[in-house]
Amino acid sequence: MALILALDQGTSSSRSIVFDERGQILAQAQREIRQIYPRPGWVEHDPIELWTSQRDTALAALQQAQARGHALSDVRAIGITNQRETTVLWRRDTGEPIAHAIVWQDRRTETLCAEWRERGLSDTIRSKTGLVIDPYFSGTKLKWLLDHVDGARTAAERGELAFGTVDSWLLWQLTGGRVHATDVSNASRTLLFNIHTQQWDEELLTLLDIPPSLLPSVHPSSHAFGVAEVDSLKGLPIGGIAGDQQAALFGQAGFNAGLAKNTYGTGCFMLMHTGGLAQPSANGLLTTAAAQVGPHAQYALEGSVFIGGAVVQWLRDGLQAIRAASEVQSLAESVPDSGGVIFVPAFTGLGAPYWDSDARGAIVGLTRGSTVAHIARAALESIAFQSAALLLAMSRDAVAAGGHPVTELRVDGGACVNNLLMQFQADLLGIPVVRPKVVETTALGAAFLAGLSCGVYQDTATLARLWQTDRVFHPTQPRERAQALMAQWERAVRQACTT
C-alpha cells in the first residue's frame, strides 16, 4: 500500500502524519512551538525551531510507521501544509535566517497599513490581491524586516536574501537549498501576488519597495516541487504544498463551488469554494486562491478569526482556570449556559467580517453569580459566535452572486472534537455541522495534493469517495433564540471595538 507523509507546520505546533492511500492515519508525531512576544502586539517564531521540529516529527512518524510493519520504500511522496502569512527572511548562501519569523498574528505594521488606507489604496490592493490592507498579511512584515534588520535591505538588493512563507522555508531546508518556491495558495496571502494574473505584481512590489529577487517561484499546489535531501527523507519527492486553510478545504473534498468548511485551530478559518470565479465580497470577506491542481486557477471566499482555539490557551496560561486544554469542555459543561456572559477574545484585534485592528478583548455580562465556569463556557461559545458571523457574511455574498446560502458546514481542526462547541455552532447557524472521520484534514489535504502529483490518486473524484462522515450535529434551538444570541454577540463586539 502506498503511503504519503504530510508535514503540517502550524502556529502552535509542528506535526507530521503518515497516511495510507485510503486517507487513514497510520502514524503521527507532534511538537509544540515556542511563542515569542517581544512587545505587546508582536508575535514571533524561531525559524530554526520551525524547521528542526518539523524534521524531527517527520522522522519520528516514519519510525512509528516502520515499527508497525510498513516499509520506508512504501512512502511515495511528501506534502507540506503550513501556517500562512508568517514571514521568514534568510541568507541564500548559508540558509540561516536573519531574524525571527514574524507570525501572522503580529500587528507591528498597523501604522503602515493605516497610512495606506488613508491614502486610498484599499481598492487597488483588493482588486489585485483579493485582500484587505491589514498587518495580517506577509508583505508589510517583509518590508518591516528589510527596513529594521541591520544590513537587510542592502543584502536583499544584492540578491543575497530569500523571502518565504513557512512552506518555502521548509522546502528550502528539505531540498538542501536547491529549491526556492511556493504554491499559489500561499502566494495569494502575501499582499504581493495578483490572483488574477497569478504573478507577483510589479506595482505592489514597488509600493512596498520589495526587490523581486527575494521572491520564490510560484506553482500549482499539486506539483513536483523537488526532492528531499535530509536523513531518511532523502530521495522522497515533494509533490504538494498548500497553505493550511486551503489544504483543509481540499482535505474536506471541497473541490467545487459552494462547499464550505471551517477549521477550528489557533484561529478559525472558514472557506467557501467559488470555482474559477474570483468572487469579490461585500461583507468583509477575502477572495483568495484555493488549492490548485493543474493550470486553471481556483478561488475561495475566506473569513478569518484571529483567536479561536487560542482562547483555550489563554484560559490555561493566562487566567490559569484549567491545567490542560482538554479540561475546558468539562468545566464549561458544569454550568447549563454562560449565564449571560459574552467573551469577545479580541486579543490581537478582530478579523473578518469586522476588521478592527484596535479592538481589544472584552468579557461582558458579568454578575456576582458569574463563575470561572461561565467564563470558560463563554470562551468556547466565542469561537462559535465568531464563526457564525463569518458564515452569515458568506451566505450573503453567495446570494448576491446568484448562488444559494450555505446549507451545511464541514468542520475540522483540533477544537471540532468538542461536542459542546459543535452543537452550539449548529444551533447558532441553523444548518447541519458535519464532522469527518479524519479531522486532520489540513494534513490530509497536503497528502491528497502530493498523492495526485505522484500518481497515487487519479483525480479529485477518487479523493471525494474517500471522504467519510463521523457525526452530524443538527440544530436544536429555535431560530428566534439563535438570532437573539447573535444580537447579544454583536452588542458585545461593539463594546470591544470602542475600548
CSV table of C-alpha atoms in Angstrom, one decimal:
chain,number,residue,atom,x,y,z
A,1,MET,CA,0.0,0.0,0.0
A,2,ALA,CA,1.3,3.5,-0.9
A,3,LEU,CA,2.0,5.8,1.9
A,4,ILE,CA,2.2,9.6,2.0
A,5,LEU,CA,4.0,11.8,4.6
A,6,ALA,CA,2.3,15.1,5.4
A,7,LEU,CA,4.2,17.9,7.1
A,8,ASP,CA,1.8,20.2,9.0
A,9,GLN,CA,3.7,23.2,10.4
A,10,GLY,CA,1.2,25.2,12.4
A,11,THR,CA,1.2,28.2,14.7
A,12,SER,CA,1.2,26.2,17.9
A,13,SER,CA,3.0,23.1,16.8
A,14,SER,CA,4.7,21.1,14.1
A,15,ARG,CA,3.1,17.8,13.2
A,16,SER,CA,3.9,15.0,10.8
A,17,ILE,CA,1.3,12.4,9.8
A,18,VAL,CA,1.8,9.3,7.7
A,19,PHE,CA,-1.4,8.5,5.7
A,20,ASP,CA,-2.2,5.3,3.7
A,21,GLU,CA,-3.7,5.6,0.3
A,22,ARG,CA,-7.2,5.5,1.8
A,23,GLY,CA,-6.6,8.6,3.7
A,24,GLN,CA,-6.3,6.9,7.1
A,25,ILE,CA,-3.7,7.9,9.7
A,26,LEU,CA,-1.0,5.3,10.3
A,27,ALA,CA,1.4,7.2,12.4
A,28,GLN,CA,1.9,10.8,13.7
A,29,ALA,CA,4.2,12.9,15.8
A,30,GLN,CA,3.8,16.4,17.2
A,31,ARG,CA,5.9,19.0,18.9
A,32,GLU,CA,4.8,22.3,20.4
A,33,ILE,CA,6.3,25.6,19.1
A,34,ARG,CA,7.6,28.3,21.4
A,35,GLN,CA,5.7,31.6,21.1
A,36,ILE,CA,7.9,34.7,21.3
A,37,TYR,CA,6.3,38.0,22.4
A,38,PRO,CA,9.0,40.7,22.3
A,39,ARG,CA,6.4,43.6,22.7
A,40,PRO,CA,2.7,43.9,23.1
A,41,GLY,CA,1.1,43.0,19.7
A,42,TRP,CA,4.3,41.4,18.4
A,43,VAL,CA,4.4,37.6,17.8
A,44,GLU,CA,7.5,35.8,16.5
A,45,HIS,CA,8.8,32.2,15.9
A,46,ASP,CA,12.3,30.9,15.7
A,47,PRO,CA,12.7,29.7,12.1
A,48,ILE,CA,15.3,27.1,13.0
A,49,GLU,CA,12.9,25.7,15.6
A,50,LEU,CA,10.1,25.6,12.9
A,51,TRP,CA,12.4,23.5,10.7
A,52,THR,CA,14.0,21.2,13.3
A,53,SER,CA,10.7,20.4,15.0
A,54,GLN,CA,9.1,19.6,11.6
A,55,ARG,CA,12.1,17.5,10.6
A,56,ASP,CA,12.2,15.6,13.9
A,57,THR,CA,8.4,14.9,13.9
A,58,ALA,CA,8.7,13.7,10.3
A,59,LEU,CA,11.4,11.2,11.2
A,60,ALA,CA,9.5,10.1,14.3
A,61,ALA,CA,6.3,9.5,12.3
A,62,LEU,CA,8.2,7.4,9.8
A,63,GLN,CA,9.8,5.4,12.6
A,64,GLN,CA,6.4,4.7,14.0
A,65,ALA,CA,5.1,3.5,10.7
A,66,GLN,CA,8.1,1.2,10.3
A,67,ALA,CA,7.6,-0.2,13.8
A,68,ARG,CA,4.0,-1.1,12.7
A,69,GLY,CA,5.3,-3.1,9.7
A,70,HIS,CA,5.4,-0.5,7.0
A,71,ALA,CA,8.4,-0.2,4.8
A,72,LEU,CA,10.1,3.2,4.2
A,73,SER,CA,10.0,2.4,0.5
A,74,ASP,CA,6.2,2.5,0.6
A,75,VAL,CA,6.3,6.2,1.2
A,76,ARG,CA,5.7,7.8,-2.2
A,77,ALA,CA,5.7,11.5,-1.6
A,78,ILE,CA,5.8,14.4,0.9
A,79,GLY,CA,3.1,17.0,1.2
A,80,ILE,CA,3.6,20.3,3.0
A,81,THR,CA,0.9,22.5,4.7
A,82,ASN,CA,1.7,25.5,6.8
A,83,GLN,CA,0.6,28.4,8.9
A,84,ARG,CA,0.1,31.1,6.3
A,85,GLU,CA,1.4,34.7,6.1
A,86,THR,CA,4.2,34.1,8.7
A,87,THR,CA,7.2,35.7,7.1
A,88,VAL,CA,10.8,34.3,7.0
A,89,LEU,CA,13.9,36.0,5.6
A,90,TRP,CA,17.1,34.1,5.2
A,91,ARG,CA,20.5,34.1,3.6
A,92,ARG,CA,20.9,32.2,0.3
A,93,ASP,CA,24.5,31.2,0.9
A,94,THR,CA,24.1,29.7,4.4
A,95,GLY,CA,20.4,29.1,4.8
A,96,GLU,CA,20.4,31.0,8.1
A,97,PRO,CA,17.5,33.3,9.0
A,98,ILE,CA,18.5,36.9,9.6
A,99,ALA,CA,15.8,37.4,12.2
A,100,HIS,CA,12.9,35.6,13.9
A,101,ALA,CA,9.9,34.9,11.7
A,102,ILE,CA,7.1,37.4,12.1
A,103,VAL,CA,3.9,35.4,12.8
A,104,TRP,CA,0.6,36.1,11.0
A,105,GLN,CA,-0.9,37.3,14.3
A,106,ASP,CA,1.7,40.1,14.6
A,107,ARG,CA,0.3,43.6,14.5
A,108,ARG,CA,3.5,45.7,14.3
A,109,THR,CA,2.9,47.1,10.8
A,110,GLU,CA,-0.5,48.6,11.6
A,111,THR,CA,0.8,52.1,11.3
A,112,LEU,CA,1.9,51.5,7.8
A,113,CYS,CA,-1.4,49.8,7.0
A,114,ALA,CA,-3.3,52.8,8.4
A,115,GLU,CA,-1.2,55.1,6.2
A,116,TRP,CA,-2.2,53.1,3.1
A,117,ARG,CA,-5.8,53.1,4.0
A,118,GLU,CA,-5.7,56.9,4.4
A,119,ARG,CA,-4.0,57.2,1.0
A,120,GLY,CA,-7.0,55.4,-0.6
A,121,LEU,CA,-5.1,52.3,-1.6
A,122,SER,CA,-7.7,49.8,-0.3
A,123,ASP,CA,-9.5,49.4,-3.6
A,124,THR,CA,-6.2,48.9,-5.6
A,125,ILE,CA,-5.0,46.3,-3.1
A,126,ARG,CA,-8.3,44.4,-3.0
A,127,SER,CA,-8.7,44.4,-6.8
A,128,LYS,CA,-5.3,42.8,-7.3
A,129,THR,CA,-5.0,40.5,-4.3
A,130,GLY,CA,-8.5,39.9,-3.0
A,131,LEU,CA,-7.2,41.0,0.4
A,132,VAL,CA,-7.7,44.0,2.7
A,133,ILE,CA,-4.9,46.2,4.0
A,134,ASP,CA,-4.0,44.6,7.3
A,135,PRO,CA,-0.9,43.6,9.2
A,136,TYR,CA,-2.1,40.0,8.9
A,137,PHE,CA,-0.5,39.5,5.5
A,138,SER,CA,3.1,39.0,4.6
A,139,GLY,CA,4.0,42.0,2.5
A,140,THR,CA,4.2,44.6,5.2
A,141,LYS,CA,6.0,42.1,7.5
A,142,LEU,CA,8.7,41.7,4.8
A,143,LYS,CA,9.0,45.4,4.4
A,144,TRP,CA,9.4,45.8,8.2
A,145,LEU,CA,12.3,43.2,8.2
A,146,LEU,CA,14.0,44.9,5.3
A,147,ASP,CA,13.7,48.3,7.0
A,148,HIS,CA,14.6,47.3,10.6
A,149,VAL,CA,17.2,44.5,10.4
A,150,ASP,CA,20.7,45.8,10.1
A,151,GLY,CA,22.0,45.4,6.5
A,152,ALA,CA,18.9,43.5,5.3
A,153,ARG,CA,17.9,45.9,2.6
A,154,THR,CA,21.4,46.2,1.2
A,155,ALA,CA,21.8,42.4,1.2
A,156,ALA,CA,18.4,42.0,-0.5
A,157,GLU,CA,19.3,44.4,-3.2
A,158,ARG,CA,22.4,42.4,-3.9
A,159,GLY,CA,20.3,39.2,-4.3
A,160,GLU,CA,21.8,37.6,-1.1
A,161,LEU,CA,18.5,37.0,0.7
A,162,ALA,CA,15.4,34.8,0.2
A,163,PHE,CA,11.9,35.5,1.4
A,164,GLY,CA,9.3,32.9,2.0
A,165,THR,CA,6.3,31.9,3.9
A,166,VAL,CA,6.8,28.8,6.1
A,167,ASP,CA,6.2,26.4,3.2
A,168,SER,CA,9.1,28.0,1.2
A,169,TRP,CA,11.3,27.9,4.3
A,170,LEU,CA,10.7,24.2,4.8
A,171,LEU,CA,11.1,23.4,1.1
A,172,TRP,CA,14.4,25.2,1.1
A,173,GLN,CA,15.6,23.2,4.1
A,174,LEU,CA,14.3,19.9,2.8
A,175,THR,CA,16.0,20.3,-0.5
A,176,GLY,CA,19.3,21.5,0.9
A,177,GLY,CA,18.8,25.0,-0.5
A,178,ARG,CA,18.2,23.8,-4.1
A,179,VAL,CA,14.5,24.9,-4.4
A,180,HIS,CA,13.1,28.3,-3.6
A,181,ALA,CA,9.4,28.0,-4.4
A,182,THR,CA,5.8,28.3,-3.1
A,183,ASP,CA,2.3,27.5,-4.3
A,184,VAL,CA,-0.5,29.8,-5.4
A,185,SER,CA,-2.4,29.4,-2.2
A,186,ASN,CA,0.5,30.7,-0.1
A,187,ALA,CA,1.5,33.3,-2.6
A,188,SER,CA,-2.1,34.7,-2.5
A,189,ARG,CA,-1.7,35.6,1.2
A,190,THR,CA,1.4,37.8,0.8
A,191,LEU,CA,-0.2,41.1,-0.4
A,192,LEU,CA,2.3,40.9,-3.3
A,193,PHE,CA,0.6,38.4,-5.6
A,194,ASN,CA,-2.0,39.2,-8.3
A,195,ILE,CA,-4.6,36.4,-8.0
A,196,HIS,CA,-6.0,37.2,-11.5
A,197,THR,CA,-2.7,37.1,-13.4
A,198,GLN,CA,-1.2,34.6,-11.0
A,199,GLN,CA,2.1,36.5,-11.0
A,200,TRP,CA,4.0,38.7,-8.5
A,201,ASP,CA,2.6,42.2,-9.1
A,202,GLU,CA,5.2,44.8,-10.0
A,203,GLU,CA,3.1,47.7,-8.8
A,204,LEU,CA,2.7,46.1,-5.4
A,205,LEU,CA,6.4,45.3,-5.2
A,206,THR,CA,7.2,48.9,-6.0
A,207,LEU,CA,4.7,50.1,-3.4
A,208,LEU,CA,6.4,48.0,-0.7
A,209,ASP,CA,9.9,48.5,-2.0
A,210,ILE,CA,10.5,44.8,-2.3
A,211,PRO,CA,13.3,43.6,-4.6
A,212,PRO,CA,11.9,40.9,-6.9
A,213,SER,CA,15.0,38.7,-6.4
A,214,LEU,CA,13.7,37.9,-2.9
A,215,LEU,CA,10.6,36.1,-4.2
A,216,PRO,CA,10.1,32.3,-4.7
A,217,SER,CA,8.8,30.9,-7.9
A,218,VAL,CA,5.1,30.1,-7.8
A,219,HIS,CA,3.5,26.7,-8.9
A,220,PRO,CA,0.2,24.9,-8.6
A,221,SER,CA,-0.4,23.3,-5.3
A,222,SER,CA,-0.1,19.8,-6.7
A,223,HIS,CA,3.3,19.9,-8.4
A,224,ALA,CA,6.8,18.2,-8.5
A,225,PHE,CA,8.5,20.8,-6.3
A,226,GLY,CA,11.7,19.0,-5.7
A,227,VAL,CA,13.3,16.0,-3.9
A,228,ALA,CA,14.2,15.8,-0.2
A,229,GLU,CA,17.9,15.6,0.7
A,230,VAL,CA,17.6,15.1,4.5
A,231,ASP,CA,18.2,12.0,6.6
A,232,SER,CA,15.8,9.1,5.9
A,233,LEU,CA,13.6,11.5,3.9
A,234,LYS,CA,16.3,11.6,1.2
A,235,GLY,CA,15.0,10.9,-2.3
A,236,LEU,CA,11.3,11.4,-1.5
A,237,PRO,CA,9.6,13.8,-4.0
A,238,ILE,CA,7.8,16.8,-2.5
A,239,GLY,CA,4.6,16.8,-4.5
A,240,GLY,CA,2.1,19.0,-2.7
A,241,ILE,CA,2.1,22.4,-1.0
A,242,ALA,CA,-0.8,24.4,0.3
A,243,GLY,CA,-1.5,26.9,3.0
A,244,ASP,CA,-3.2,25.3,5.9
A,245,GLN,CA,-6.7,26.6,5.2
A,246,GLN,CA,-6.7,25.8,1.5
A,247,ALA,CA,-5.3,22.4,2.4
A,248,ALA,CA,-8.1,21.8,4.8
A,249,LEU,CA,-10.7,22.7,2.2
A,250,PHE,CA,-9.0,20.3,-0.2
A,251,GLY,CA,-8.9,17.6,2.6
A,252,GLN,CA,-12.7,18.1,3.1
A,253,ALA,CA,-13.2,17.2,-0.6
A,254,GLY,CA,-14.0,20.9,-1.2
A,255,PHE,CA,-13.2,20.8,-4.9
A,256,ASN,CA,-16.3,22.5,-6.3
A,257,ALA,CA,-18.1,25.8,-5.9
A,258,GLY,CA,-20.5,26.1,-2.9
A,259,LEU,CA,-18.8,23.8,-0.4
A,260,ALA,CA,-17.8,25.5,2.9
A,261,LYS,CA,-15.6,24.3,5.7
A,262,ASN,CA,-14.4,25.8,9.0
A,263,THR,CA,-11.2,24.9,10.7
A,264,TYR,CA,-11.0,25.3,14.4
A,265,GLY,CA,-7.4,25.8,15.2
A,266,THR,CA,-5.4,28.6,16.9
A,267,GLY,CA,-7.6,30.8,14.9
A,268,CYS,CA,-10.8,29.8,12.9
A,269,PHE,CA,-10.8,29.9,9.2
A,270,MET,CA,-13.9,29.5,7.0
A,271,LEU,CA,-13.6,29.0,3.3
A,272,MET,CA,-16.2,28.5,0.6
A,273,HIS,CA,-15.0,27.3,-2.8
A,274,THR,CA,-16.1,29.5,-5.6
A,275,GLY,CA,-14.7,27.5,-8.6
A,276,GLY,CA,-12.9,29.5,-11.3
A,277,LEU,CA,-14.6,32.8,-10.1
A,278,ALA,CA,-12.6,35.2,-8.0
A,279,GLN,CA,-15.7,36.5,-6.3
A,280,PRO,CA,-15.4,39.8,-4.5
A,281,SER,CA,-17.0,40.2,-1.1
A,282,ALA,CA,-19.3,43.0,0.0
A,283,ASN,CA,-19.4,41.6,3.6
A,284,GLY,CA,-15.8,41.9,4.9
A,285,LEU,CA,-14.5,38.5,3.5
A,286,LEU,CA,-11.4,37.9,1.5
A,287,THR,CA,-11.0,36.5,-2.0
A,288,THR,CA,-8.2,34.0,-2.1
A,289,ALA,CA,-6.6,31.3,-4.2
A,290,ALA,CA,-7.8,27.8,-3.5
A,291,ALA,CA,-5.5,24.8,-3.7
A,292,GLN,CA,-4.9,24.3,-7.4
A,293,VAL,CA,-4.5,21.1,-9.4
A,294,GLY,CA,-3.4,21.7,-12.9
A,295,PRO,CA,-3.1,25.0,-14.8
A,296,HIS,CA,-6.5,26.5,-14.1
A,297,ALA,CA,-6.9,28.9,-11.2
A,298,GLN,CA,-9.4,28.1,-8.4
A,299,TYR,CA,-10.7,30.5,-5.8
A,300,ALA,CA,-12.5,30.7,-2.5
A,301,LEU,CA,-14.1,33.3,-0.2
A,302,GLU,CA,-12.5,33.3,3.2
A,303,GLY,CA,-13.2,34.7,6.7
A,304,SER,CA,-10.5,34.6,9.4
A,305,VAL,CA,-11.0,34.6,13.1
A,306,PHE,CA,-7.7,35.6,14.8
A,307,ILE,CA,-8.4,34.0,18.2
A,308,GLY,CA,-10.2,30.7,18.0
A,309,GLY,CA,-8.7,27.8,20.0
A,310,ALA,CA,-6.1,30.2,21.3
A,311,VAL,CA,-8.7,31.4,23.8
A,312,VAL,CA,-8.5,28.0,25.5
A,313,GLN,CA,-4.7,28.5,25.8
A,314,TRP,CA,-5.4,31.8,27.4
A,315,LEU,CA,-7.8,30.1,29.9
A,316,ARG,CA,-4.9,27.7,30.7
A,317,ASP,CA,-1.9,30.0,30.7
A,318,GLY,CA,-3.3,33.5,31.3
A,319,LEU,CA,-6.3,33.0,33.6
A,320,GLN,CA,-5.0,29.6,34.9
A,321,ALA,CA,-8.6,28.4,35.0
A,322,ILE,CA,-7.6,25.0,33.7
A,323,ARG,CA,-4.4,22.9,33.8
A,324,ALA,CA,-4.8,21.4,30.4
A,325,ALA,CA,-6.8,22.3,27.3
A,326,SER,CA,-8.6,19.0,27.4
A,327,GLU,CA,-10.3,20.2,30.7
A,328,VAL,CA,-12.3,23.0,29.1
A,329,GLN,CA,-15.3,21.0,28.0
A,330,SER,CA,-16.0,19.5,31.4
A,331,LEU,CA,-15.6,22.9,33.1
A,332,ALA,CA,-17.9,24.5,30.5
A,333,GLU,CA,-20.5,21.7,30.9
A,334,SER,CA,-20.6,22.2,34.7
A,335,VAL,CA,-23.0,25.1,34.1
A,336,PRO,CA,-26.1,24.9,31.9
A,337,ASP,CA,-25.2,28.0,29.9
A,338,SER,CA,-22.9,31.1,30.1
A,339,GLY,CA,-25.2,32.9,32.5
A,340,GLY,CA,-25.4,35.9,30.1
A,341,VAL,CA,-21.6,36.2,29.9
A,342,ILE,CA,-20.2,37.1,26.4
A,343,PHE,CA,-16.5,36.8,25.8
A,344,VAL,CA,-15.0,38.7,22.8
A,345,PRO,CA,-11.4,37.4,22.5
A,346,ALA,CA,-10.0,40.3,20.5
A,347,PHE,CA,-6.5,39.9,21.9
A,348,THR,CA,-5.0,40.9,18.6
A,349,GLY,CA,-7.9,42.8,17.1
A,350,LEU,CA,-10.8,41.4,15.2
A,351,GLY,CA,-10.6,39.8,11.8
A,352,ALA,CA,-13.4,39.2,9.3
A,353,PRO,CA,-16.1,40.4,9.0
A,354,TYR,CA,-15.2,43.2,11.4
A,355,TRP,CA,-11.5,44.1,10.5
A,356,ASP,CA,-10.9,46.2,13.5
A,357,SER,CA,-7.2,46.2,14.5
A,358,ASP,CA,-7.8,48.4,17.6
A,359,ALA,CA,-10.5,46.1,19.1
A,360,ARG,CA,-9.4,44.5,22.4
A,361,GLY,CA,-10.6,41.6,24.4
A,362,ALA,CA,-13.8,42.1,26.5
A,363,ILE,CA,-15.9,40.0,28.8
A,364,VAL,CA,-19.3,41.5,29.3
A,365,GLY,CA,-22.4,40.5,31.2
A,366,LEU,CA,-20.7,39.6,34.4
A,367,THR,CA,-22.7,39.5,37.6
A,368,ARG,CA,-22.0,38.4,41.2
A,369,GLY,CA,-23.2,35.0,40.2
A,370,SER,CA,-20.7,34.6,37.4
A,371,THR,CA,-18.0,31.9,37.9
A,372,VAL,CA,-14.9,30.7,36.1
A,373,ALA,CA,-17.1,28.0,34.6
A,374,HIS,CA,-19.4,30.7,33.0
A,375,ILE,CA,-16.3,32.4,31.6
A,376,ALA,CA,-15.0,29.1,30.2
A,377,ARG,CA,-18.3,28.4,28.6
A,378,ALA,CA,-18.4,31.9,27.1
A,379,ALA,CA,-14.9,31.4,25.9
A,380,LEU,CA,-15.9,28.3,24.0
A,381,GLU,CA,-19.0,29.9,22.7
A,382,SER,CA,-16.9,32.9,21.4
A,383,ILE,CA,-15.4,30.5,18.9
A,384,ALA,CA,-18.9,29.6,17.6
A,385,PHE,CA,-20.1,33.2,17.6
A,386,GLN,CA,-17.2,34.4,15.5
A,387,SER,CA,-17.6,31.5,13.1
A,388,ALA,CA,-21.4,32.2,12.8
A,389,ALA,CA,-20.7,35.8,11.9
A,390,LEU,CA,-18.4,34.6,9.1
A,391,LEU,CA,-20.9,32.1,7.7
A,392,LEU,CA,-23.7,34.7,7.7
A,393,ALA,CA,-21.5,37.1,5.7
A,394,MET,CA,-20.5,34.3,3.4
A,395,SER,CA,-24.1,33.4,2.7
A,396,ARG,CA,-25.0,37.0,1.9
A,397,ASP,CA,-22.1,37.1,-0.6
A,398,ALA,CA,-23.2,33.8,-2.2
A,399,VAL,CA,-26.8,35.0,-2.6
A,400,ALA,CA,-25.6,38.4,-4.0
A,401,ALA,CA,-23.6,36.4,-6.7
A,402,GLY,CA,-26.7,34.5,-7.7
A,403,GLY,CA,-26.0,31.4,-5.6
A,404,HIS,CA,-27.6,29.9,-2.5
A,405,PRO,CA,-26.9,30.2,1.2
A,406,VAL,CA,-24.5,27.6,2.6
A,407,THR,CA,-26.6,24.5,3.6
A,408,GLU,CA,-24.1,22.6,5.6
A,409,LEU,CA,-20.7,23.4,7.2
A,410,ARG,CA,-17.9,20.8,7.2
A,411,VAL,CA,-15.6,21.2,10.2
A,412,ASP,CA,-12.1,20.1,11.2
A,413,GLY,CA,-9.2,21.1,13.4
A,414,GLY,CA,-8.4,20.3,17.0
A,415,ALA,CA,-11.5,22.0,18.6
A,416,CYS,CA,-14.0,20.3,16.4
A,417,VAL,CA,-13.8,17.2,18.6
A,418,ASN,CA,-15.5,19.3,21.3
A,419,ASN,CA,-19.1,18.2,21.0
A,420,LEU,CA,-20.4,21.0,23.1
A,421,LEU,CA,-18.9,23.6,20.8
A,422,MET,CA,-20.1,21.8,17.6
A,423,GLN,CA,-23.7,21.6,18.9
A,424,PHE,CA,-23.7,25.2,19.8
A,425,GLN,CA,-22.3,26.0,16.4
A,426,ALA,CA,-25.1,24.2,14.7
A,427,ASP,CA,-27.7,25.9,16.9
A,428,LEU,CA,-26.3,29.3,16.0
A,429,LEU,CA,-26.2,28.6,12.3
A,430,GLY,CA,-29.4,26.7,11.9
A,431,ILE,CA,-27.8,24.2,9.5
A,432,PRO,CA,-26.1,20.9,10.0
A,433,VAL,CA,-22.4,20.9,11.1
A,434,VAL,CA,-20.6,17.8,9.7
A,435,ARG,CA,-17.5,16.4,11.3
A,436,PRO,CA,-15.5,13.9,9.1
A,437,LYS,CA,-13.9,10.7,10.4
A,438,VAL,CA,-10.4,12.2,9.7
A,439,VAL,CA,-10.4,15.6,11.4
A,440,GLU,CA,-6.8,16.2,10.5
A,441,THR,CA,-8.0,17.5,7.1
A,442,THR,CA,-5.2,20.1,6.8
A,443,ALA,CA,-2.6,17.4,6.7
A,444,LEU,CA,-4.9,15.1,4.7
A,445,GLY,CA,-5.2,17.9,2.0
A,446,ALA,CA,-1.5,18.1,1.7
A,447,ALA,CA,-1.3,14.3,1.4
A,448,PHE,CA,-4.0,14.3,-1.3
A,449,LEU,CA,-2.2,17.0,-3.3
A,450,ALA,CA,1.1,15.1,-3.1
A,451,GLY,CA,-0.7,11.8,-4.0
A,452,LEU,CA,-2.2,13.4,-7.1
A,453,SER,CA,1.2,14.7,-8.1
A,454,CYS,CA,3.0,11.3,-7.8
A,455,GLY,CA,0.1,9.2,-9.2
A,456,VAL,CA,-1.2,7.6,-6.1
A,457,TYR,CA,-4.6,9.1,-6.9
A,458,GLN,CA,-6.0,9.5,-10.4
A,459,ASP,CA,-8.2,12.5,-9.9
A,460,THR,CA,-10.3,14.5,-7.4
A,461,ALA,CA,-13.3,12.3,-7.9
A,462,THR,CA,-11.3,9.4,-6.4
A,463,LEU,CA,-10.5,11.6,-3.4
A,464,ALA,CA,-14.1,12.6,-2.9
A,465,ARG,CA,-15.0,8.9,-2.5
A,466,LEU,CA,-12.5,8.7,0.4
A,467,TRP,CA,-14.2,11.4,2.5
A,468,GLN,CA,-16.4,10.0,5.2
A,469,THR,CA,-18.7,11.5,7.9
A,470,ASP,CA,-18.1,10.8,11.6
A,471,ARG,CA,-21.0,12.8,13.1
A,472,VAL,CA,-23.6,15.4,12.0
A,473,PHE,CA,-24.7,18.0,14.5
A,474,HIS,CA,-28.3,19.1,13.7
A,475,PRO,CA,-29.6,22.4,15.1
A,476,THR,CA,-31.9,22.1,18.1
A,477,GLN,CA,-32.6,25.7,19.1
A,478,PRO,CA,-35.4,27.8,17.7
A,479,ARG,CA,-34.1,30.3,15.2
A,480,GLU,CA,-35.5,33.2,17.3
A,481,ARG,CA,-33.3,32.1,20.2
A,482,ALA,CA,-30.2,31.8,17.9
A,483,GLN,CA,-30.9,35.3,16.5
A,484,ALA,CA,-31.2,36.8,20.0
A,485,LEU,CA,-27.9,35.2,20.9
A,486,MET,CA,-26.2,36.7,17.8
A,487,ALA,CA,-27.7,40.1,18.6
A,488,GLN,CA,-26.1,39.8,22.1
A,489,TRP,CA,-22.8,38.9,20.5
A,490,GLU,CA,-22.9,41.8,18.1
A,491,ARG,CA,-23.5,44.2,21.0
A,492,ALA,CA,-20.5,42.8,22.8
A,493,VAL,CA,-18.4,43.2,19.7
A,494,ARG,CA,-19.4,46.9,19.5
A,495,GLN,CA,-18.2,47.3,23.1
A,496,ALA,CA,-14.8,45.6,22.3
A,497,CYS,CA,-14.4,47.9,19.3
A,498,THR,CA,-14.8,51.1,21.4
A,499,THR,CA,-12.5,50.1,24.3
